Coordinates of C-alpha atoms in Angstrom, one line a residue:
M1 CA 52.6 79.5 167.8
A2 CA 51.2 81.6 170.6
R3 CA 49.4 78.7 172.2
R4 CA 52.6 76.7 172.9
L5 CA 54.1 76.5 176.4
T6 CA 57.6 76.0 177.8
L7 CA 59.4 72.7 177.2
T8 CA 63.1 71.9 177.7
L9 CA 64.7 70.5 174.6
M10 CA 66.2 67.1 175.3
A11 CA 69.7 66.6 174.2
G12 CA 70.4 65.1 170.8
A13 CA 68.4 65.8 167.7
A14 CA 66.9 62.9 165.9
L15 CA 68.9 63.5 162.7
A16 CA 72.1 63.7 164.7
A17 CA 71.3 60.3 166.1
L18 CA 70.6 59.0 162.6
A19 CA 74.2 59.8 161.7
S20 CA 75.4 57.1 164.2
G21 CA 74.4 54.4 161.7
P22 CA 73.1 50.9 162.4
A23 CA 73.0 51.5 166.1
L24 CA 69.9 53.5 165.6
A25 CA 67.8 50.5 164.6
Q26 CA 67.3 49.3 168.1
S27 CA 64.0 47.8 169.3
K28 CA 63.9 50.1 172.3
Q29 CA 64.3 53.5 170.6
L30 CA 61.7 56.2 169.7
F31 CA 62.4 59.5 167.9
F32 CA 59.7 62.0 168.6
Y33 CA 59.3 65.2 166.6
N34 CA 56.9 67.6 168.3
W35 CA 56.1 71.3 168.6
S36 CA 58.4 73.2 170.9
N37 CA 57.0 73.7 174.4
Y38 CA 54.3 71.1 173.9
Y39 CA 55.0 68.0 176.0
P40 CA 55.9 67.5 179.7
P41 CA 59.5 66.2 180.1
D42 CA 58.5 64.2 183.2
L43 CA 55.9 62.3 181.1
L44 CA 58.6 61.1 178.7
K45 CA 60.6 59.8 181.6
R46 CA 57.5 58.0 182.8
F47 CA 57.0 56.4 179.4
E48 CA 60.6 55.3 179.3
A49 CA 60.4 53.8 182.8
E50 CA 57.2 51.9 182.0
T51 CA 58.1 50.6 178.5
G52 CA 61.9 50.5 178.4
I53 CA 61.8 52.6 175.2
A54 CA 64.3 55.4 175.2
V55 CA 62.9 58.6 173.7
T56 CA 64.9 61.3 171.8
L57 CA 62.9 64.5 171.3
D58 CA 63.4 67.0 168.5
V59 CA 61.2 70.1 168.1
Y60 CA 59.8 72.5 165.5
D61 CA 58.0 75.8 165.5
S62 CA 55.4 75.3 162.8
N63 CA 53.6 72.7 160.7
E64 CA 55.4 74.1 157.6
T65 CA 58.8 73.6 159.2
M66 CA 58.0 70.0 160.1
L67 CA 56.6 69.3 156.6
A68 CA 59.6 70.9 154.8
K69 CA 62.1 68.8 156.9
L70 CA 60.3 65.6 156.1
Q71 CA 60.0 66.5 152.4
A72 CA 63.7 67.2 152.4
G73 CA 64.4 63.6 153.3
A74 CA 64.5 63.5 157.1
A75 CA 63.6 59.9 157.8
G76 CA 64.6 59.5 161.4
Y77 CA 61.4 60.3 163.1
D78 CA 58.9 57.8 164.5
V79 CA 56.1 60.1 165.8
I80 CA 55.1 63.6 164.6
V81 CA 52.4 66.0 165.8
P82 CA 50.8 67.7 162.8
S83 CA 47.7 69.9 163.1
S84 CA 44.5 68.9 161.3
Y85 CA 45.0 70.9 158.1
M86 CA 48.6 69.7 157.8
L87 CA 47.6 66.1 158.5
D88 CA 45.2 66.4 155.6
I89 CA 48.0 67.5 153.3
M90 CA 50.4 64.7 154.5
I91 CA 47.7 62.0 153.9
K92 CA 47.1 63.3 150.4
Q93 CA 50.8 63.2 149.7
D94 CA 51.1 59.7 151.0
M95 CA 53.6 60.6 153.7
L96 CA 52.1 58.6 156.6
L97 CA 51.9 55.0 157.7
P98 CA 48.4 53.7 158.6
L99 CA 47.9 52.8 162.2
D100 CA 47.3 49.2 163.2
K101 CA 44.5 49.6 165.7
S102 CA 44.6 45.9 166.7
K103 CA 47.7 46.9 168.6
M104 CA 46.3 50.0 170.1
P105 CA 43.4 49.1 172.4
N106 CA 43.3 52.6 173.9
F107 CA 41.7 53.9 170.7
G108 CA 38.5 52.9 172.4
N109 CA 39.0 55.9 174.7
V110 CA 38.8 58.5 171.9
S111 CA 35.8 60.8 172.4
E112 CA 33.1 60.4 169.8
T113 CA 33.5 64.0 168.8
F114 CA 37.0 63.4 167.6
A115 CA 36.7 59.8 166.3
D116 CA 35.9 60.6 162.7
P117 CA 37.5 63.9 161.7
W118 CA 37.2 65.5 158.3
F119 CA 41.0 65.3 157.7
D120 CA 41.3 61.6 158.6
P121 CA 38.0 59.7 158.4
G122 CA 37.9 56.9 160.8
R123 CA 41.3 57.8 162.2
A124 CA 43.2 55.6 159.8
Y125 CA 46.5 57.6 160.1
S126 CA 46.2 59.6 163.3
A127 CA 45.3 59.8 167.0
P128 CA 44.3 62.9 168.8
Y129 CA 46.7 64.9 171.1
M130 CA 45.5 68.3 172.2
W131 CA 42.7 70.6 170.9
G132 CA 41.5 74.1 171.4
T133 CA 39.3 76.8 170.2
T134 CA 39.5 80.5 169.1
G135 CA 36.8 82.6 170.6
Y136 CA 37.0 85.8 172.7
S137 CA 37.3 86.7 176.4
Y138 CA 35.9 89.7 178.2
D139 CA 36.3 91.2 181.7
S140 CA 32.8 90.7 183.3
A141 CA 33.7 93.3 185.9
K142 CA 33.9 96.1 183.3
V143 CA 30.7 95.5 181.3
E144 CA 27.1 95.8 182.3
G145 CA 24.8 92.9 182.3
P146 CA 25.2 89.4 180.8
I147 CA 27.0 89.2 177.4
E148 CA 25.2 87.1 174.8
E149 CA 27.1 84.0 173.7
S150 CA 27.5 85.3 170.3
W151 CA 29.8 87.2 168.0
A152 CA 27.3 90.0 168.0
P153 CA 28.7 92.0 170.9
F154 CA 32.2 91.4 169.4
F155 CA 31.3 92.9 166.0
D156 CA 29.0 95.6 167.3
P157 CA 30.9 98.9 166.7
E158 CA 28.9 100.6 169.4
G159 CA 28.6 97.5 171.7
P160 CA 30.0 96.9 175.2
F161 CA 33.6 96.5 174.1
A162 CA 33.8 99.6 171.8
G163 CA 37.2 101.2 171.9
K164 CA 38.5 98.5 174.4
L165 CA 38.5 95.5 172.0
A166 CA 41.6 93.8 170.7
L167 CA 41.6 91.3 167.8
M168 CA 44.3 88.9 166.7
N169 CA 46.5 90.1 163.9
D170 CA 45.5 86.9 162.1
Q171 CA 43.6 87.1 158.9
V172 CA 42.3 83.5 159.0
E173 CA 40.9 83.8 162.6
V174 CA 39.4 87.2 162.1
Y175 CA 37.9 86.4 158.7
D176 CA 36.5 83.1 159.9
A177 CA 34.8 84.7 162.9
A178 CA 33.1 87.2 160.7
A179 CA 32.0 84.5 158.3
Y180 CA 30.5 82.5 161.2
Y181 CA 28.6 85.6 162.4
L182 CA 27.2 86.3 159.0
G183 CA 26.4 82.7 158.2
I184 CA 28.8 82.6 155.3
D185 CA 30.9 79.6 154.3
K186 CA 34.5 80.6 155.4
C187 CA 35.8 79.0 152.3
T188 CA 33.4 81.0 150.0
T189 CA 34.6 81.8 146.5
D190 CA 31.8 84.3 146.0
P191 CA 33.1 87.9 145.9
K192 CA 29.7 89.1 147.2
D193 CA 30.2 87.1 150.3
A194 CA 33.7 88.4 150.8
A195 CA 32.4 92.0 150.3
R196 CA 29.9 91.4 153.2
I197 CA 32.7 90.1 155.4
L198 CA 34.8 93.2 154.6
E199 CA 31.9 95.5 155.3
L200 CA 31.4 94.0 158.7
L201 CA 35.0 94.2 159.6
E202 CA 35.4 97.8 158.4
K203 CA 32.3 98.9 160.4
Q204 CA 33.9 97.2 163.5
K205 CA 37.4 98.7 162.9
P206 CA 36.8 102.0 164.7
A207 CA 35.9 100.1 167.9
V208 CA 39.1 98.0 167.7
A209 CA 42.0 99.3 169.9
L210 CA 44.6 97.1 168.2
Y211 CA 45.2 93.9 166.1
N212 CA 47.8 91.8 167.9
S213 CA 48.1 88.0 168.5
D214 CA 50.9 88.4 171.1
G215 CA 50.5 89.5 174.7
T216 CA 46.8 88.7 174.9
I217 CA 47.1 87.4 178.4
E218 CA 49.1 90.3 179.8
R219 CA 46.9 92.9 177.9
M220 CA 43.7 91.6 179.5
I221 CA 45.2 91.2 183.0
A222 CA 46.6 94.8 182.8
G223 CA 43.2 96.1 181.8
E224 CA 44.4 97.6 178.6
V225 CA 41.4 96.2 176.9
V226 CA 38.0 94.9 178.1
A227 CA 37.7 92.1 175.5
H228 CA 40.2 90.2 173.4
M229 CA 40.1 87.5 170.7
Q230 CA 42.0 84.6 172.2
W231 CA 42.9 80.9 172.0
N232 CA 41.2 79.1 174.8
G233 CA 44.5 78.1 176.4
A234 CA 45.4 81.8 176.6
A235 CA 41.9 82.5 178.0
H236 CA 42.6 80.0 180.8
R237 CA 45.8 81.6 181.7
T238 CA 44.2 85.0 181.6
K239 CA 41.6 83.9 184.1
E240 CA 44.4 82.8 186.5
G241 CA 45.4 86.5 186.7
L242 CA 42.0 88.0 186.1
P243 CA 39.3 85.9 187.8
T244 CA 36.5 88.0 186.3
A245 CA 37.5 87.0 182.7
V246 CA 34.9 85.0 180.8
Y247 CA 35.5 83.0 177.7
V248 CA 32.8 83.0 175.1
Y249 CA 31.7 80.1 172.8
P250 CA 29.7 82.1 170.2
K251 CA 26.5 80.3 169.1
E252 CA 27.2 81.1 165.4
G253 CA 30.4 79.0 165.4
I254 CA 33.9 78.9 166.9
T255 CA 37.0 77.5 165.2
V256 CA 38.4 74.4 166.7
F257 CA 42.1 73.4 166.1
D258 CA 43.6 70.1 167.0
D259 CA 47.0 68.5 166.9
N260 CA 47.5 64.8 166.3
F261 CA 50.0 62.0 166.6
A262 CA 51.0 60.3 163.4
I263 CA 53.8 58.1 162.1
P264 CA 55.7 59.2 159.0
K265 CA 56.7 56.8 156.3
G266 CA 60.3 55.8 156.8
A267 CA 59.9 55.7 160.6
P268 CA 62.7 53.4 161.9
N269 CA 60.6 52.2 164.9
P270 CA 57.0 52.1 163.8
E271 CA 56.0 49.4 166.4
N272 CA 57.4 51.6 169.2
A273 CA 55.6 54.6 167.7
M274 CA 52.3 52.7 168.0
T275 CA 53.2 51.7 171.6
F276 CA 53.8 55.4 172.4
I277 CA 50.6 56.6 170.7
N278 CA 48.5 54.0 172.4
W279 CA 50.1 54.9 175.8
M280 CA 49.2 58.5 175.2
M281 CA 45.5 57.6 174.8
D282 CA 45.4 56.3 178.4
P283 CA 43.3 58.8 180.3
E284 CA 45.8 59.4 183.1
N285 CA 48.8 59.9 180.7
I286 CA 47.0 62.3 178.4
A287 CA 45.6 64.2 181.4
I288 CA 49.2 64.9 182.6
A289 CA 49.9 66.4 179.2
S290 CA 46.8 68.5 179.4
N291 CA 47.8 69.8 182.9
Y292 CA 51.1 70.8 181.4
T293 CA 50.0 72.4 178.2
G294 CA 46.8 74.1 179.4
Y295 CA 44.8 72.5 176.5
M296 CA 42.1 69.9 176.5
N297 CA 42.5 66.4 175.1
A298 CA 40.1 64.1 173.3
I299 CA 40.3 61.1 175.6
D300 CA 37.2 60.0 177.6
G301 CA 37.9 59.5 181.3
S302 CA 40.8 61.9 181.4
E303 CA 38.7 64.4 183.4
A304 CA 39.3 62.5 186.5
F305 CA 43.0 63.2 186.4
L306 CA 42.9 66.8 185.4
D307 CA 44.0 69.6 187.8
P308 CA 40.8 70.9 189.3
V309 CA 41.6 74.5 188.1
L310 CA 41.9 73.2 184.5
R311 CA 39.0 70.7 184.7
D312 CA 36.6 73.3 186.1
D313 CA 37.4 76.0 183.6
P314 CA 34.9 75.9 180.8
A315 CA 37.4 77.8 178.6
V316 CA 39.4 74.6 178.5
N317 CA 37.0 71.8 179.4
M318 CA 34.3 72.8 177.0
P319 CA 30.7 72.1 178.2
A320 CA 29.2 69.3 176.2
E321 CA 26.3 71.3 175.0
Y322 CA 28.6 73.5 173.0
A323 CA 29.9 70.7 170.8
D324 CA 27.7 71.7 167.9
R325 CA 29.3 75.1 167.8
L326 CA 32.7 73.8 166.9
R327 CA 33.8 74.6 163.3
P328 CA 37.0 72.6 162.2
T329 CA 40.0 74.2 160.6
V330 CA 39.9 73.3 156.8
N331 CA 42.1 73.8 153.8
C332 CA 40.1 76.3 151.6
P333 CA 40.5 76.4 147.8
V334 CA 43.0 78.8 146.2
E335 CA 40.1 81.1 145.0
A336 CA 38.8 81.4 148.6
I337 CA 42.2 82.1 150.0
E338 CA 42.8 84.9 147.4
L339 CA 39.5 86.5 148.4
R340 CA 40.4 86.4 152.1
D341 CA 43.8 87.9 151.4
R342 CA 42.2 90.8 149.5
V343 CA 39.7 91.4 152.4
W344 CA 42.5 91.4 154.9
T345 CA 44.8 93.7 152.9
R346 CA 41.9 96.2 152.5
L347 CA 41.0 96.1 156.2
R348 CA 44.6 96.6 157.4
S349 CA 45.5 99.3 154.9

């Protein structure tokens, strides 16, 4: 995914280790299956030094890759990092172990905003890792006057970004943003609602320079566009090269995505997994991860340990007053997905 950063793959995949037989079942082992480029190597070394638990890291490039591997019988992993919608699927398929919070006192550090998510009420099976949003950035040096915190300037075909606007080439993100602006349920199954979304996007299309999810940072810094739909981590890195860039949290709603720690059934070292997850909910430890990834975490108190540049960037450290603008990623019914597919096909044809 575009929001992932660089991580060196540690030697030895977990499944290769599994082939070594009984030696795997040691009390001081942990097999970690995470997104590529999404965890600081030095933090793993710190965990090993503090706990005596040796970590083997294996990586994947999508939720679907991770799910397929586990469904195919890979049983050597202790900790995985599914996104919210995938966690919902895995819980419903009875693929995860419940967490014993009596052994995880750092659960008390989880922010109230993330303590009771739709995909795992009460956090019975998961703990938060990183989270982010999908909004848009604009170069304040190239537009006149303040820009409203809304999707309105973004969708206005004659607005301040006309002809210099880039959208993601992502039907879910684009469709959802349009639905927020129009006040329509993004999982609508009503063809009339879908028609309104299509009408909005078709009117906007002449003002769009391109649809591309890659290169958003470089495109903004180079001045190829004035505004760009972006993940907030990319917006933060844009601002490093373009100080006049501003990230917008539209008042009508903004998609929030989050990745979470969980323990798959069949984990060889579930106790060590809970030790690791609890350790990662320590404010200082999770802040180190945030400083590395460029994304915010959901642990209260971590702000004190964040790099100032990250901590002071509202694109990453969202102002508290914007919390009610967050709209979680959800699994829409098949009928809604089919409508969305048709809208996107029509728009991009």
